[in-house]
PDB file of C-alpha atoms in Angstrom:
ATOM      1  CA  VAL A1424       3.802  -3.388 -17.632  1.00 83.00           C
ATOM      2  CA  VAL A1425       0.631  -2.917 -15.595  1.00 90.00           C
ATOM      3  CA  THR A1426      -0.235   0.453 -14.069  1.00 90.00           C
ATOM      4  CA  THR A1427      -2.318   0.482 -10.881  1.00 91.00           C
ATOM      5  CA  ARG A1428      -3.339   3.534  -8.854  1.00 91.00           C
ATOM      6  CA  LEU A1429      -2.971   2.936  -5.113  1.00 92.00           C
ATOM      7  CA  TRP A1430      -2.986   4.941  -1.917  1.00 92.00           C
ATOM      8  CA  VAL A1431       0.357   5.453  -0.178  1.00 95.00           C
ATOM      9  CA  VAL A1432       1.196   6.541   3.366  1.00 97.00           C
ATOM     10  CA  ASP A1433       4.445   7.251   5.159  1.00 97.00           C
ATOM     11  CA  HIS A1434       5.357   5.491   8.402  1.00 97.00           C
ATOM     12  CA  GLU A1435       8.690   5.754  10.219  1.00 96.00           C
ATOM     13  CA  GLY A1436      10.504   7.003   7.124  1.00 96.00           C
ATOM     14  CA  ARG A1437       9.101   4.348   4.758  1.00 96.00           C
ATOM     15  CA  GLN A1438       6.306   4.301   2.220  1.00 97.00           C
ATOM     16  CA  TYR A1439       3.471   1.773   2.524  1.00 98.00           C
ATOM     17  CA  LEU A1440       0.719   0.446   0.306  1.00 96.00           C
ATOM     18  CA  ARG A1441      -2.108  -1.747   1.615  1.00 94.00           C
ATOM     19  CA  VAL A1442      -4.087  -4.668   0.241  1.00 92.00           C
ATOM     20  CA  GLY A1443      -7.314  -6.005   1.716  1.00 87.00           C
ATOM     21  CA  ALA A1444      -7.499  -9.426   3.328  1.00 81.00           C
ATOM     22  CA  GLY A1445      -9.094 -10.847   0.181  1.00 80.00           C
ATOM     23  CA  GLY A1446      -6.107  -9.907  -1.978  1.00 83.00           C
ATOM     24  CA  SER A1447      -6.259  -8.414  -5.459  1.00 88.00           C
ATOM     25  CA  GLY A1448      -4.809  -8.819  -8.919  1.00 92.00           C
ATOM     26  CA  TRP A1449      -2.082  -6.264  -8.273  1.00 93.00           C
ATOM     27  CA  TYR A1450      -1.112  -8.006  -5.032  1.00 93.00           C
ATOM     28  CA  ALA A1451      -0.879 -11.365  -6.810  1.00 94.00           C
ATOM     29  CA  ARG A1452       1.456  -9.786  -9.385  1.00 94.00           C
ATOM     30  CA  LEU A1453       3.489  -8.155  -6.610  1.00 94.00           C
ATOM     31  CA  THR A1454       3.976 -11.421  -4.711  1.00 94.00           C
ATOM     32  CA  ALA A1455       5.063 -13.122  -7.931  1.00 96.00           C
ATOM     33  CA  ASP A1456       7.571 -10.324  -8.622  1.00 96.00           C
ATOM     34  CA  PRO A1457       8.233  -7.886  -5.753  1.00 97.00           C
ATOM     35  CA  LEU A1458      10.378  -5.571  -7.902  1.00 97.00           C
ATOM     36  CA  VAL A1459       8.094  -2.624  -8.609  1.00 96.00           C
ATOM     37  CA  ALA A1460       8.236   0.984  -9.758  1.00 96.00           C
ATOM     38  CA  VAL A1461       6.173   3.586  -7.932  1.00 95.00           C
ATOM     39  CA  ALA A1462       5.539   7.147  -9.069  1.00 94.00           C
ATOM     40  CA  ARG A1463       4.504   9.478  -6.313  1.00 90.00           C
ATOM     41  CA  GLY A1464       4.134  12.939  -7.747  1.00 87.00           C
ATOM     42  CA  GLY A1465       6.961  12.451 -10.210  1.00 87.00           C
ATOM     43  CA  ASP A1466       8.964   9.907 -12.134  1.00 93.00           C
ATOM     44  CA  PRO A1467       8.710   6.208 -11.227  1.00 94.00           C
ATOM     45  CA  MET A1468      11.303   5.002  -8.739  1.00 96.00           C
ATOM     46  CA  PRO A1469      12.363   1.349  -8.283  1.00 97.00           C
ATOM     47  CA  TYR A1470      11.371  -0.481  -5.089  1.00 98.00           C
ATOM     48  CA  VAL A1471      11.191  -3.928  -3.564  1.00 98.00           C
ATOM     49  CA  ALA A1472       7.703  -4.506  -2.123  1.00 98.00           C
ATOM     50  CA  ILE A1473       7.734  -6.373   1.189  1.00 98.00           C
ATOM     51  CA  PRO A1474       4.503  -7.410   2.959  1.00 97.00           C
ATOM     52  CA  GLN A1475       4.457  -6.343   6.620  1.00 97.00           C
ATOM     53  CA  PRO A1476       1.305  -7.842   8.200  1.00 95.00           C
ATOM     54  CA  ALA A1477       2.411  -6.909  11.730  1.00 96.00           C
ATOM     55  CA  LEU A1478       2.012  -3.209  10.854  1.00 97.00           C
ATOM     56  CA  SER A1479      -1.620  -3.536   9.782  1.00 94.00           C
ATOM     57  CA  GLU A1480      -3.070  -1.500  12.658  1.00 95.00           C
ATOM     58  CA  ALA A1481      -0.564   1.353  12.260  1.00 96.00           C
ATOM     59  CA  VAL A1482      -0.919   1.567   8.481  1.00 96.00           C
ATOM     60  CA  ASN A1483      -4.712   1.284   8.642  1.00 93.00           C
ATOM     61  CA  GLY A1484      -4.752   4.236  11.052  1.00 94.00           C
ATOM     62  CA  LEU A1485      -2.504   6.294   8.798  1.00 96.00           C
ATOM     63  CA  MET A1486      -4.597   5.484   5.729  1.00 94.00           C
ATOM     64  CA  HIS A1487      -7.744   6.525   7.567  1.00 93.00           C
ATOM     65  CA  ALA A1488      -6.141   9.741   8.833  1.00 95.00           C
ATOM     66  CA  LYS A1489      -4.934  10.657   5.340  1.00 95.00           C
ATOM     67  CA  TYR A1490      -7.904   9.554   3.219  1.00 94.00           C
ATOM     68  CA  GLY A1491     -10.735  10.013   5.749  1.00 90.00           C
ATOM     69  CA  TRP A1492     -14.261   9.130   4.684  1.00 90.00           C
ATOM     70  CA  ARG A1493     -12.980   7.673   1.387  1.00 89.00           C
ATOM     71  CA  ASP A1494     -11.081   5.025   3.352  1.00 85.00           C
ATOM     72  CA  SER A1495     -14.216   4.254   5.373  1.00 84.00           C
ATOM     73  CA  VAL A1496     -16.342   3.848   2.237  1.00 88.00           C
ATOM     74  CA  ILE A1497     -13.882   1.503   0.554  1.00 82.00           C
ATOM     75  CA  GLY A1498     -13.415  -0.409   3.814  1.00 78.00           C
ATOM     76  CA  ALA A1499     -17.185  -0.945   3.983  1.00 80.00           C
ATOM     77  CA  MET A1500     -17.219  -2.124   0.359  1.00 77.00           C
ATOM     78  CA  VAL A1501     -14.525  -4.748   0.992  1.00 76.00           C
ATOM     79  CA  GLY A1502     -15.855  -5.928   4.344  1.00 69.00           C
ATOM     80  CA  GLY A1503     -13.578  -3.932   6.644  1.00 71.00           C
ATOM     81  CA  ARG A1504      -9.867  -3.615   7.159  1.00 80.00           C
ATOM     82  CA  GLU A1505      -9.312  -6.635   9.387  1.00 83.00           C
ATOM     83  CA  GLY A1506      -6.636  -8.826   7.862  1.00 81.00           C
ATOM     84  CA  SER A1507      -5.386  -6.149   5.478  1.00 91.00           C
ATOM     85  CA  ILE A1508      -1.690  -6.358   4.615  1.00 94.00           C
ATOM     86  CA  PRO A1509       0.596  -3.320   4.535  1.00 96.00           C
ATOM     87  CA  ILE A1510       3.360  -3.460   1.938  1.00 97.00           C
ATOM     88  CA  ARG A1511       6.612  -1.622   2.663  1.00 98.00           C
ATOM     89  CA  LEU A1512       8.420  -0.115  -0.300  1.00 98.00           C
ATOM     90  CA  ASP A1513      12.191  -0.457   0.075  1.00 98.00           C
ATOM     91  CA  PRO A1514      14.280   1.538  -2.423  1.00 96.00           C
ATOM     92  CA  ARG A1515      16.330  -0.597  -4.789  1.00 95.00           C
TER      93      ARG A1515
END
């Protein structure tokens, strides 16, 4: 079991994570096994993680609105948000 802290936003009744265009270790693990558990202020709940690249603009906007300057700083560190991939969490 690997624990990773990630930002989460809500969009149209669903929860979304986001990975940068360059990927990451957690995203590689998620694509190999999309069955995940996410704790959001409580006990972990089981989800299926489904990449949704078409929602990149919407999720990027929500992340920026929620996390503000922190999102801008991390975006600058990773070379921007272009090509980032939102990941929808569907309850199992």
